[in-house]
Tab-separated table of C-alpha atoms and ligand atoms in Angstrom:
chain	number	residue	atom	x	y	z
A	1	MET	CA	-3.463	20.218	-21.141
A	2	ARG	CA	-5.397	21.962	-18.324
A	3	ILE	CA	-5.954	19.345	-15.614
A	4	SER	CA	-7.713	19.428	-12.232
A	5	MET	CA	-7.179	16.977	-9.348
A	6	ILE	CA	-9.997	16.518	-6.868
A	7	GLY	CA	-8.529	14.975	-3.706
A	8	CYS	CA	-4.984	15.474	-2.409
A	9	GLY	CA	-4.303	12.036	-0.883
A	10	TYR	CA	-1.219	10.165	-2.085
A	11	VAL	CA	-2.904	9.211	-5.420
A	12	GLY	CA	-4.023	12.783	-6.161
A	13	LEU	CA	-0.685	14.296	-5.152
A	14	VAL	CA	1.471	11.804	-7.034
A	15	THR	CA	-0.747	11.961	-10.144
A	16	GLY	CA	-0.939	15.775	-10.046
A	17	ALA	CA	2.786	16.270	-9.494
A	18	CYS	CA	3.826	13.759	-12.167
A	19	LEU	CA	1.404	15.122	-14.777
A	20	ALA	CA	2.693	18.634	-14.059
A	21	GLU	CA	6.201	17.257	-14.488
A	22	ALA	CA	5.020	15.883	-17.825
A	23	GLY	CA	4.303	19.471	-18.877
A	24	HIS	CA	0.594	19.847	-18.092
A	25	GLN	CA	-1.046	22.709	-16.158
A	26	VAL	CA	-2.396	21.143	-12.947
A	27	VAL	CA	-4.644	22.595	-10.220
A	28	CYS	CA	-5.309	20.434	-7.144
A	29	THR	CA	-8.068	20.859	-4.571
A	30	ASP	CA	-9.200	19.014	-1.433
A	31	ASN	CA	-12.082	19.493	1.014
A	32	ASP	CA	-9.582	19.600	3.906
A	33	PRO	CA	-8.537	23.296	4.205
A	34	ALA	CA	-5.613	22.409	6.518
A	35	ARG	CA	-4.181	20.044	3.906
A	36	ILE	CA	-4.478	22.712	1.182
A	37	ALA	CA	-2.864	25.318	3.442
A	38	ALA	CA	0.024	22.938	4.214
A	39	LEU	CA	0.530	22.173	0.508
A	40	GLN	CA	0.388	25.887	-0.402
A	41	ALA	CA	3.105	26.400	2.220
A	42	GLY	CA	5.180	23.608	0.664
A	43	GLN	CA	4.618	21.183	3.561
A	44	MET	CA	4.087	17.502	2.763
A	45	PRO	CA	1.017	15.918	4.443
A	46	ILE	CA	2.368	12.411	3.713
A	47	TYR	CA	5.776	10.739	3.471
A	48	GLU	CA	6.362	9.446	-0.065
A	49	PRO	CA	9.915	9.235	-1.457
A	50	HIS	CA	10.664	11.865	-4.193
A	51	LEU	CA	7.180	13.406	-3.996
A	52	ASP	CA	8.338	16.514	-2.105
A	53	ALA	CA	11.002	17.247	-4.754
A	54	ILE	CA	8.680	16.873	-7.748
A	55	LEU	CA	5.927	18.884	-6.037
A	56	ALA	CA	8.287	21.724	-5.140
A	57	ALA	CA	9.836	21.903	-8.616
A	58	ASN	CA	6.498	22.077	-10.417
A	59	CYS	CA	5.018	24.626	-8.003
A	60	ARG	CA	8.128	26.754	-8.488
A	61	GLU	CA	7.695	26.546	-12.268
A	62	ASN	CA	3.956	27.419	-11.979
A	63	ARG	CA	2.714	24.219	-13.517
A	64	LEU	CA	1.214	22.991	-10.259
A	65	SER	CA	-0.955	24.856	-7.741
A	66	PHE	CA	-3.347	24.163	-4.880
A	67	THR	CA	-6.674	25.850	-4.120
A	68	GLY	CA	-9.294	25.400	-1.451
A	69	ASP	CA	-11.898	26.732	-3.892
A	70	ALA	CA	-13.266	23.558	-5.515
A	71	GLY	CA	-15.263	25.541	-8.073
A	72	GLU	CA	-12.137	27.371	-9.209
A	73	ALA	CA	-10.336	24.036	-9.580
A	74	VAL	CA	-13.201	22.573	-11.640
A	75	ARG	CA	-13.294	25.543	-13.985
A	76	ALA	CA	-9.485	25.549	-14.324
A	77	GLY	CA	-9.385	22.109	-15.930
A	78	ASP	CA	-10.631	20.576	-19.184
A	79	VAL	CA	-9.888	17.160	-17.690
A	80	ILE	CA	-10.838	16.488	-14.060
A	81	PHE	CA	-9.311	13.513	-12.218
A	82	ILE	CA	-11.353	12.279	-9.249
A	83	CYS	CA	-8.838	10.995	-6.663
A	84	VAL	CA	-10.945	10.878	-3.507
A	85	GLY	CA	-10.885	7.961	-1.037
A	86	THR	CA	-13.295	5.033	-1.360
A	87	PRO	CA	-12.923	3.462	2.091
A	88	PRO	CA	-14.782	0.278	3.020
A	89	LEU	CA	-18.291	0.460	4.492
A	90	GLU	CA	-19.244	-1.907	7.361
A	91	THR	CA	-20.537	-4.282	4.678
A	92	GLY	CA	-17.155	-4.322	2.968
A	93	GLU	CA	-18.566	-2.526	-0.045
A	94	ALA	CA	-16.707	0.557	-1.238
A	95	ASP	CA	-18.057	3.826	0.180
A	96	LEU	CA	-18.751	5.907	-2.930
A	97	SER	CA	-20.284	8.895	-1.150
A	98	ALA	CA	-17.209	11.049	-1.783
A	99	ILE	CA	-17.439	10.275	-5.513
A	100	ASP	CA	-21.110	11.252	-5.498
A	101	ASN	CA	-20.342	14.520	-3.668
A	102	VAL	CA	-17.611	15.362	-6.159
A	103	ALA	CA	-19.963	14.622	-9.063
A	104	ARG	CA	-22.476	17.057	-7.613
A	105	MET	CA	-19.775	19.672	-7.106
A	106	ILE	CA	-18.408	19.314	-10.664
A	107	ALA	CA	-21.891	19.393	-12.181
A	108	THR	CA	-22.824	22.590	-10.355
A	109	GLU	CA	-19.512	24.392	-10.811
A	110	ALA	CA	-18.624	23.565	-14.419
A	111	ARG	CA	-19.220	26.236	-17.049
A	112	SER	CA	-17.769	24.307	-20.030
A	113	PRO	CA	-17.518	20.717	-21.333
A	114	LYS	CA	-15.399	18.452	-19.104
A	115	LEU	CA	-13.810	15.020	-19.280
A	116	VAL	CA	-14.247	13.488	-15.799
A	117	VAL	CA	-11.798	10.677	-15.042
A	118	GLU	CA	-12.119	8.118	-12.247
A	119	LYS	CA	-8.676	7.699	-10.642
A	120	SER	CA	-10.028	6.427	-7.334
A	121	THR	CA	-10.430	2.662	-6.987
A	122	VAL	CA	-14.112	1.941	-7.626
A	123	PRO	CA	-16.166	-1.188	-8.266
A	124	ALA	CA	-17.198	-1.999	-11.830
A	125	ARG	CA	-20.228	-0.100	-13.135
A	126	THR	CA	-19.406	3.024	-11.105
A	127	GLY	CA	-18.696	5.002	-14.282
A	128	ARG	CA	-22.298	4.625	-15.385
A	129	GLN	CA	-23.541	5.968	-12.003
A	130	LEU	CA	-21.025	8.822	-12.150
A	131	LYS	CA	-22.202	9.822	-15.622
A	132	ARG	CA	-25.825	9.806	-14.474
A	133	ALA	CA	-24.982	11.826	-11.348
A	134	LEU	CA	-23.237	14.477	-13.459
A	135	GLU	CA	-26.329	14.705	-15.662
A	136	VAL	CA	-28.910	14.930	-12.868
A	137	TYR	CA	-26.897	17.499	-10.867
A	138	ARG	CA	-25.926	19.595	-13.900
A	139	ARG	CA	-26.683	23.298	-13.505
A	140	ASN	CA	-25.775	26.492	-15.293
A	141	GLY	CA	-25.817	24.773	-18.720
A	142	GLY	CA	-22.234	23.624	-17.986
A	143	GLY	CA	-21.846	21.724	-21.257
A	144	GLU	CA	-21.648	18.005	-21.709
A	145	PHE	CA	-19.659	15.650	-19.506
A	146	ARG	CA	-17.691	12.681	-20.746
A	147	VAL	CA	-16.577	10.058	-18.253
A	148	ALA	CA	-13.533	7.759	-18.327
A	149	SER	CA	-11.797	5.318	-15.993
A	150	ASN	CA	-8.009	5.431	-15.498
A	151	PRO	CA	-7.117	3.189	-12.559
A	152	GLU	CA	-3.769	3.657	-10.804
A	153	PHE	CA	-1.389	0.889	-9.736
A	154	LEU	CA	0.828	3.006	-7.503
A	155	ARG	CA	2.521	1.319	-4.545
A	156	GLU	CA	3.174	3.416	-1.465
A	157	GLY	CA	6.891	4.004	-1.050
A	158	THR	CA	7.544	3.782	-4.819
A	159	ALA	CA	4.521	5.722	-6.108
A	160	VAL	CA	6.457	8.420	-8.020
A	161	GLU	CA	8.559	5.787	-9.794
A	162	ASP	CA	5.455	3.671	-10.454
A	163	PHE	CA	3.685	6.655	-12.055
A	164	LEU	CA	6.599	7.776	-14.229
A	165	HIS	CA	7.639	4.217	-15.159
A	166	PRO	CA	4.369	2.264	-15.284
A	167	ASP	CA	4.056	-1.308	-16.608
A	168	ARG	CA	0.763	-0.335	-18.199
A	169	ILE	CA	-1.652	2.576	-18.442
A	170	VAL	CA	-5.287	1.490	-18.486
A	171	LEU	CA	-7.928	3.676	-20.130
A	172	GLY	CA	-11.646	2.904	-19.867
A	173	VAL	CA	-13.362	5.102	-22.472
A	174	GLU	CA	-16.582	5.398	-24.463
A	175	GLU	CA	-15.558	7.934	-27.106
A	176	GLU	CA	-12.655	8.302	-29.572
A	177	ALA	CA	-12.178	11.908	-28.424
A	178	THR	CA	-11.756	10.776	-24.831
A	179	GLU	CA	-9.115	8.220	-25.821
A	180	GLN	CA	-7.226	10.877	-27.781
A	181	GLN	CA	-7.334	13.354	-24.893
A	182	LEU	CA	-5.959	10.764	-22.430
A	183	ARG	CA	-3.307	9.613	-24.884
A	184	GLU	CA	-2.198	13.249	-25.153
A	185	ILE	CA	-2.026	13.511	-21.354
A	186	TYR	CA	0.101	10.360	-21.013
A	187	GLY	CA	2.200	10.998	-24.157
A	188	PRO	CA	5.177	12.486	-22.238
A	189	ILE	CA	5.118	9.564	-19.753
A	190	LEU	CA	5.056	7.002	-22.577
A	191	GLU	CA	7.900	8.783	-24.386
A	192	GLY	CA	9.941	9.465	-21.243
A	193	ARG	CA	9.702	13.260	-21.699
A	194	PHE	CA	10.043	14.235	-18.027
A	195	ARG	CA	12.723	14.918	-15.410
A	196	CYS	CA	12.817	11.791	-13.281
A	197	PRO	CA	13.562	12.495	-9.593
A	198	VAL	CA	14.120	8.786	-8.967
A	199	HIS	CA	16.879	7.967	-11.427
A	200	SER	CA	19.857	10.219	-12.053
A	201	PRO	CA	21.603	10.956	-14.292
A	202	ALA	CA	19.305	8.878	-16.497
A	203	CYS	CA	16.444	6.400	-16.173
A	204	PRO	CA	17.263	2.757	-16.865
A	205	SER	CA	16.036	1.715	-20.305
A	206	THR	CA	12.897	-0.202	-19.498
A	207	LYS	CA	10.231	-1.675	-21.765
A	208	ALA	CA	7.810	1.052	-22.938
A	209	PRO	CA	4.615	0.951	-20.903
A	210	GLN	CA	1.653	-0.750	-22.526
A	211	MET	CA	-1.422	1.418	-23.176
A	212	VAL	CA	-4.547	-0.684	-22.584
A	213	VAL	CA	-7.714	0.919	-24.006
A	214	THR	CA	-10.972	-0.790	-23.034
A	215	THR	CA	-14.461	-0.093	-21.725
A	216	ILE	CA	-15.072	1.744	-18.462
A	217	ASN	CA	-16.492	-1.390	-16.820
A	218	SER	CA	-13.465	-3.476	-17.759
A	219	ALA	CA	-11.024	-0.777	-16.661
A	220	GLU	CA	-12.705	-0.552	-13.259
A	221	LEU	CA	-12.577	-4.317	-12.902
A	222	ILE	CA	-8.906	-4.498	-13.940
A	223	LYS	CA	-7.907	-2.604	-10.789
A	224	HIS	CA	-9.779	-4.861	-8.369
A	225	ALA	CA	-8.739	-7.994	-10.258
A	226	SER	CA	-5.051	-6.948	-10.171
A	227	ASN	CA	-4.925	-6.105	-6.484
A	228	SER	CA	-6.926	-9.153	-5.492
A	229	PHE	CA	-4.659	-11.471	-7.464
A	230	LEU	CA	-1.544	-9.981	-5.834
A	231	ALA	CA	-3.144	-10.511	-2.421
A	232	LEU	CA	-4.016	-14.082	-3.419
A	233	LYS	CA	-0.362	-14.712	-4.309
A	234	ILE	CA	0.723	-13.491	-0.871
A	235	SER	CA	-1.787	-15.691	0.966
A	236	TYR	CA	-0.762	-18.669	-1.162
A	237	ALA	CA	2.894	-18.119	-0.217
A	238	ASN	CA	1.877	-17.846	3.431
A	239	VAL	CA	0.051	-21.189	3.435
A	240	VAL	CA	3.036	-22.809	1.737
A	241	ALA	CA	5.209	-21.259	4.469
A	242	ASP	CA	3.065	-22.887	7.168
A	243	LEU	CA	3.459	-26.212	5.383
A	244	CYS	CA	7.240	-25.689	5.141
A	245	GLU	CA	7.380	-25.302	8.930
A	246	ARG	CA	5.545	-28.595	9.385
A	247	VAL	CA	7.586	-30.655	6.906
A	248	GLY	CA	10.938	-29.012	7.598
A	249	ALA	CA	11.336	-27.208	4.250
A	250	ASP	CA	12.491	-23.604	3.632
A	251	ILE	CA	9.926	-21.191	2.178
A	252	GLU	CA	12.566	-18.853	0.779
A	253	GLU	CA	14.126	-21.638	-1.281
A	254	VAL	CA	10.753	-23.034	-2.256
A	255	ILE	CA	9.436	-19.653	-3.373
A	256	ARG	CA	12.627	-18.753	-5.228
A	257	ALA	CA	12.320	-21.918	-7.295
A	258	VAL	CA	8.569	-21.475	-7.821
A	259	GLY	CA	9.087	-17.855	-8.874
A	260	LEU	CA	11.672	-18.806	-11.492
A	261	ASP	CA	8.805	-20.108	-13.582
A	262	PRO	CA	7.955	-17.095	-15.775
A	263	ARG	CA	4.302	-18.200	-15.709
A	264	ILE	CA	4.395	-17.480	-11.927
A	265	GLY	CA	7.152	-14.837	-11.446
A	266	PRO	CA	9.036	-14.040	-8.233
A	267	GLN	CA	7.081	-11.003	-7.065
A	268	PHE	CA	4.507	-10.895	-4.257
A	269	LEU	CA	5.389	-14.304	-2.907
A	270	ARG	CA	7.109	-13.096	0.264
A	271	ALA	CA	5.737	-14.963	3.293
A	272	GLY	CA	5.266	-13.251	6.606
A	273	LEU	CA	2.743	-11.250	8.607
A	274	GLY	CA	0.502	-10.783	5.598
A	275	PHE	CA	-0.734	-7.830	3.625
A	276	GLY	CA	-1.991	-4.576	5.108
A	277	GLY	CA	-2.252	-1.023	3.837
A	278	PHE	CA	-5.234	0.935	2.546
A	279	CYS	CA	-5.601	-1.040	-0.672
A	280	PHE	CA	-5.431	-4.831	-0.538
A	281	PRO	CA	-7.716	-5.414	2.474
A	282	LYS	CA	-10.427	-3.082	1.210
A	283	ASP	CA	-10.104	-3.979	-2.484
A	284	ILE	CA	-10.521	-7.686	-1.745
A	285	GLN	CA	-13.602	-6.943	0.312
A	286	ALA	CA	-15.105	-4.686	-2.348
A	287	PHE	CA	-14.376	-7.272	-5.054
A	288	ILE	CA	-16.010	-10.071	-3.045
A	289	ARG	CA	-19.084	-7.864	-2.486
A	290	LEU	CA	-19.238	-6.823	-6.129
A	291	ALA	CA	-19.123	-10.491	-7.168
A	292	GLU	CA	-21.778	-11.398	-4.612
A	293	ARG	CA	-24.152	-8.706	-5.960
A	294	ALA	CA	-23.532	-10.113	-9.409
A	295	GLY	CA	-24.333	-13.644	-8.198
A	296	VAL	CA	-20.742	-14.894	-8.214
A	297	ASP	CA	-19.290	-16.539	-5.071
A	298	PHE	CA	-15.620	-15.469	-4.840
A	299	GLY	CA	-14.721	-18.147	-2.284
A	300	LEU	CA	-11.119	-18.028	-3.464
A	301	LEU	CA	-10.717	-14.444	-2.245
A	302	LYS	CA	-12.620	-15.098	0.965
A	303	GLU	CA	-10.059	-17.804	1.722
A	304	ALA	CA	-7.152	-15.467	0.862
A	305	GLU	CA	-8.627	-12.947	3.290
A	306	ARG	CA	-9.098	-15.594	6.013
A	307	VAL	CA	-5.493	-16.768	5.590
A	308	ASN	CA	-4.290	-13.167	5.812
A	309	LYS	CA	-6.258	-12.476	8.976
A	310	GLY	CA	-4.673	-15.571	10.551
A	311	ARG	CA	-1.052	-14.385	10.135
A	312	VAL	CA	-1.038	-12.330	13.327
A	313	ASP	CA	-2.521	-15.262	15.280
A	314	LEU	CA	0.240	-17.566	14.047
A	315	PHE	CA	2.870	-14.926	14.796
A	316	LEU	CA	1.629	-14.413	18.350
A	317	GLU	CA	1.586	-18.181	18.870
A	318	LYS	CA	5.300	-18.125	18.051
A	319	VAL	CA	5.783	-15.299	20.581
A	320	ARG	CA	3.812	-17.080	23.319
A	321	ARG	CA	5.562	-20.401	22.631
A	322	ALA	CA	8.949	-18.690	23.010
A	323	LEU	CA	8.103	-16.467	25.998
A	324	TRP	CA	5.807	-18.963	27.764
A	325	VAL	CA	4.420	-16.059	29.863
A	326	VAL	CA	3.802	-12.762	28.019
A	327	LYS	CA	2.603	-10.749	31.032
A	328	ASP	CA	5.184	-8.155	32.234
A	329	LYS	CA	7.675	-9.165	29.537
A	330	LYS	CA	9.562	-6.340	27.802
A	331	VAL	CA	8.812	-6.736	24.106
A	332	GLY	CA	10.555	-4.551	21.526
A	333	LEU	CA	9.001	-3.959	18.111
A	334	LEU	CA	11.010	-3.111	15.012
A	335	GLY	CA	8.636	-1.673	12.409
A	336	LEU	CA	5.106	-0.286	12.600
A	337	ALA	CA	4.301	0.811	9.013
A	338	PHE	CA	2.339	-1.695	6.893
A	339	LYS	CA	5.453	-1.921	4.714
A	340	PRO	CA	8.810	-0.131	4.391
A	341	ASN	CA	9.352	3.356	2.876
A	342	THR	CA	6.007	4.718	4.024
A	343	ASP	CA	4.571	6.329	7.147
A	344	ASP	CA	1.232	4.608	6.523
A	345	ILE	CA	-0.157	2.306	9.254
A	346	ARG	CA	-3.636	1.753	7.837
A	347	PHE	CA	-4.568	-1.915	8.294
A	348	ALA	CA	-0.966	-2.556	9.347
A	349	PRO	CA	-0.536	-5.956	11.085
A	350	SER	CA	1.565	-4.146	13.719
A	351	LEU	CA	-1.566	-2.511	15.160
A	352	GLU	CA	-3.144	-5.887	15.899
A	353	VAL	CA	0.127	-7.218	17.332
A	354	ILE	CA	0.408	-4.220	19.699
A	355	ARG	CA	-3.247	-4.470	20.740
A	356	ARG	CA	-2.874	-8.160	21.564
A	357	LEU	CA	0.459	-7.792	23.394
A	358	LEU	CA	-0.970	-5.003	25.543
A	359	ALA	CA	-4.050	-7.101	26.254
A	360	GLU	CA	-1.728	-9.855	27.543
A	361	GLY	CA	0.124	-7.396	29.791
A	362	ALA	CA	3.391	-7.022	27.894
A	363	GLN	CA	5.490	-3.828	28.176
A	364	VAL	CA	5.868	-2.647	24.592
A	365	ARG	CA	8.552	-0.388	23.093
A	366	ALA	CA	8.611	0.354	19.383
A	367	CYS	CA	10.816	1.850	16.698
A	368	ASP	CA	9.946	2.811	13.115
A	369	PRO	CA	11.756	5.287	10.831
A	370	LYS	CA	8.550	7.045	9.717
A	371	ALA	CA	5.373	5.656	11.309
A	372	MET	CA	5.772	6.328	15.057
A	373	GLU	CA	3.876	9.611	15.051
A	374	ARG	CA	0.828	8.080	13.412
A	375	THR	CA	0.979	4.992	15.669
A	376	CYS	CA	1.276	7.152	18.770
A	377	THR	CA	-2.141	8.662	18.011
A	378	ILE	CA	-3.615	5.139	18.397
A	379	PHE	CA	-1.287	3.725	21.108
A	380	PRO	CA	-0.031	6.665	23.235
A	381	GLN	CA	0.549	4.201	26.095
A	382	ILE	CA	3.548	2.417	24.547
A	383	GLN	CA	7.146	3.722	24.446
A	384	TYR	CA	8.681	4.908	21.169
A	385	SER	CA	12.305	5.449	20.249
A	386	HIS	CA	14.095	6.380	17.050
A	387	ASP	CA	16.946	4.185	18.305
A	388	SER	CA	16.504	0.450	17.610
A	389	TYR	CA	19.190	-0.307	20.190
A	390	GLU	CA	17.167	1.472	22.884
A	391	VAL	CA	14.180	-0.700	21.921
A	392	ALA	CA	16.395	-3.807	22.260
A	393	ARG	CA	17.898	-2.760	25.632
A	394	ASP	CA	16.826	-5.251	28.363
A	395	ALA	CA	14.138	-6.661	26.075
A	396	ASP	CA	12.895	-10.228	26.580
A	397	ALA	CA	12.007	-10.436	22.916
A	398	LEU	CA	12.443	-8.398	19.742
A	399	LEU	CA	9.747	-8.691	17.086
A	400	ILE	CA	10.334	-7.591	13.474
A	401	LEU	CA	7.049	-6.336	11.995
A	402	THR	CA	8.187	-4.263	8.959
A	403	GLU	CA	11.144	-5.103	6.724
A	404	TRP	CA	12.835	-1.690	6.738
A	405	ASP	CA	16.296	-2.041	5.231
A	406	GLU	CA	17.905	-0.256	8.163
A	407	PHE	CA	16.851	-3.077	10.492
A	408	ARG	CA	18.680	-5.564	8.290
A	409	HIS	CA	21.894	-3.546	8.735
A	410	LEU	CA	21.715	-3.211	12.532
A	411	ASN	CA	24.684	-4.376	14.596
A	412	TRP	CA	23.095	-7.638	15.742
A	413	GLU	CA	26.092	-8.554	17.822
A	414	ARG	CA	25.513	-5.373	19.839
A	415	ILE	CA	21.804	-6.176	20.081
A	416	TYR	CA	22.686	-9.626	21.395
A	417	ARG	CA	24.570	-7.977	24.246
A	418	LEU	CA	21.808	-5.394	24.955
A	419	MET	CA	18.864	-7.778	25.210
A	420	ALA	CA	17.845	-9.450	28.508
A	421	ARG	CA	17.208	-12.559	26.397
A	422	PRO	CA	18.520	-12.791	22.796
A	423	LEU	CA	15.181	-13.814	21.281
A	424	VAL	CA	14.154	-12.478	17.868
A	425	ILE	CA	10.911	-13.395	16.100
A	426	ASP	CA	10.988	-12.134	12.534
A	427	GLY	CA	7.534	-11.536	11.068
A	428	ARG	CA	8.970	-10.509	7.698
A	429	ASN	CA	11.777	-13.051	7.170
A	430	LEU	CA	14.113	-10.057	7.021
A	431	LEU	CA	17.166	-11.704	8.578
A	432	GLU	CA	19.222	-14.811	7.801
A	433	PRO	CA	18.557	-17.631	10.296
A	434	GLU	CA	22.166	-18.840	9.980
A	435	MET	CA	23.557	-15.404	10.845
A	436	MET	CA	21.282	-15.087	13.869
A	437	LYS	CA	22.216	-18.583	15.047
A	438	GLU	CA	25.915	-17.714	14.744
A	439	PHE	CA	25.350	-14.671	16.959
A	440	GLY	CA	23.669	-16.988	19.473
A	441	PHE	CA	20.116	-15.726	19.102
A	442	GLU	CA	16.991	-17.790	19.560
A	443	TYR	CA	15.415	-16.953	16.207
A	444	ASP	CA	12.145	-17.785	14.549
A	445	SER	CA	10.441	-16.585	11.372
A	446	PHE	CA	7.851	-17.843	8.890
A	447	GLY	CA	8.326	-21.011	6.903
A	448	ARG	CA	11.970	-21.559	7.674
A	449	PRO	CA	13.567	-24.268	9.814
A	450	SER	CA	14.301	-23.069	13.353
A	451	ASP	CA	15.753	-25.396	16.002
A	452	SER	CA	14.351	-24.496	19.328
A	453	LEU	CA	11.014	-22.966	18.662
A	454	THR	CA	9.189	-25.059	16.036
A	455	PRO	CA	6.508	-27.349	17.525
A	456	ALA	CA	7.511	-31.051	17.736
A	457	LEU	CA	5.019	-32.207	15.130
A	458	VAL	CA	7.683	-32.559	12.493
A	459	PRO	CA	9.196	-35.864	13.717
A	460	ALA	CA	5.987	-37.756	12.878
A	461	LEU	CA	6.153	-36.524	9.277
A	462	THR	CA	9.866	-37.179	8.699
A	463	HIS	CA	9.583	-41.012	8.897
B	1	UDX	C1	-0.892	-1.971	-3.610
B	1	UDX	C2	-0.607	-2.397	-5.051
B	1	UDX	O1	0.674	-2.992	-5.122
B	1	UDX	C3	-0.670	-1.194	-5.966
B	1	UDX	O2	-0.501	-1.606	-7.317
B	1	UDX	C4	-2.041	-0.531	-5.839
B	1	UDX	O3	-2.137	0.582	-6.622
B	1	UDX	C5	-2.288	-0.171	-4.396
B	1	UDX	O4	-2.166	-1.301	-3.565
B	1	UDX	P1	0.454	-0.884	-1.621
B	1	UDX	O5	-0.754	-1.111	-0.825
B	1	UDX	O6	1.165	0.398	-1.537
B	1	UDX	O7	0.131	-1.134	-3.202
B	1	UDX	O8	1.499	-1.989	-1.155
B	1	UDX	P2	2.199	-3.282	-1.729
B	1	UDX	O9	3.620	-3.002	-1.980
B	1	UDX	O10	1.412	-3.850	-2.810
B	1	UDX	O11	2.104	-4.233	-0.449
B	1	UDX	C6	0.838	-4.540	0.068
B	1	UDX	C7	0.989	-5.399	1.310
B	1	UDX	O12	1.407	-6.709	0.945
B	1	UDX	C8	2.012	-4.882	2.317
B	1	UDX	O13	1.508	-5.060	3.612
B	1	UDX	C9	3.205	-5.807	2.098
B	1	UDX	O14	3.968	-5.972	3.274
B	1	UDX	C10	2.520	-7.111	1.732
B	1	UDX	N1	3.333	-8.005	0.893
B	1	UDX	C11	3.721	-7.570	-0.341
B	1	UDX	C12	3.645	-9.283	1.368
B	1	UDX	O15	3.295	-9.663	2.476
B	1	UDX	N2	4.368	-10.126	0.557
B	1	UDX	C13	4.778	-9.738	-0.689
B	1	UDX	O16	5.434	-10.545	-1.369
B	1	UDX	C14	4.458	-8.419	-1.160
């Protein structure tokens, strides 16, 4: 199948590379000439595990190419995936201007019938607007346009695996022909006919992905509903964690038992600093606004958002309670990315933590395996080191903000000796409190018993 990708962010690149790997002919374009030039030169504009390998292989085998000429890309594909960003507007609604611009571009450049597929995350009823835009902008007798929705559920850090081994593929279509065309595109993924860069020598035998075929409106809503529910689960776990601290229970044990119920499931119940990234915060907002415009008050999600925004406050209260005075204290940060295995810091809780520590006069040093360069563009005034031990040296406190595996495997005995005060506050419950106690650390985290640092409210409740 001849496929075009409009937008070379992580969704466009992962989708393009994986569909090329599935045997399709894929041309990608982006309105950022520097990004296209970098991709044509084989340079990766983002860090995403396995993406560089699958991109390189498919470019080498001429199934994947990049062009700065959007018209050429449109004409090269029978199916055009729109993968542009839909960032939040001030109002919280999704900014759909990039979608509108792409519709205009496709309508003016196309010379033959096209299937236009929404891959970007958009609010329900966008497909209808997209179809109308393609009609009103159509020029040159470009043939008819069909529109479909095909939301992605890719997680940063595991996006290639998520695309090649999806739980479900959702198709929002209006015509039989459109369904058939998309089934043909995803056939190799469904049947496992691809070289998987993630699993070698062979992929684990997993349940075949479900193909969900529905209307465009429902498909668009499925994406927002899925992300918002995952965010809700996280905020729920975080409130339970706060309660655990007050009644002397352990969130990890509570959540493990709760998650054993298959009706609930263990995933996305990890308490900590809350959710960040480019998806959850904006998708919740857009979903709340969509509901509002439809006359539905999504108070549930507003509360999940409020709880999430409060995680950094609670975390900094722990820091202040432990340090007493924050001014002039040397504070080391382990982790900046919004989650491990990505260089992405968009809406990362770490940014708010840094901003607030600097405002209180702390001296901040930070370490992150992938996200220091991006963070340095926002906070050039703090120190960065690739060496966690350098960040711990003479520190008055060490704060864990992202649960990178490599931090779990640090030599904590050595860190104990390096720090001016062996105080660790773990915003991601990465470490074992018992282990840290044995090493002699003052240690605090979310929702788990800690001797020294938890406020003295508990006694009243234990009678
Ligand atoms: C998310 C969705 O998972 C994905 O399906 C969708 O396509 C895009 O948005 P992503 O933003 O990459 O993916 O990250 P995800 O792994 O979902 O984590 C989101 C945030 O929630 C991160 O900040 C993470 O640290 C936090 N999180 C996740 C928790 O705090 N607790 C958890 O149990 C899980």
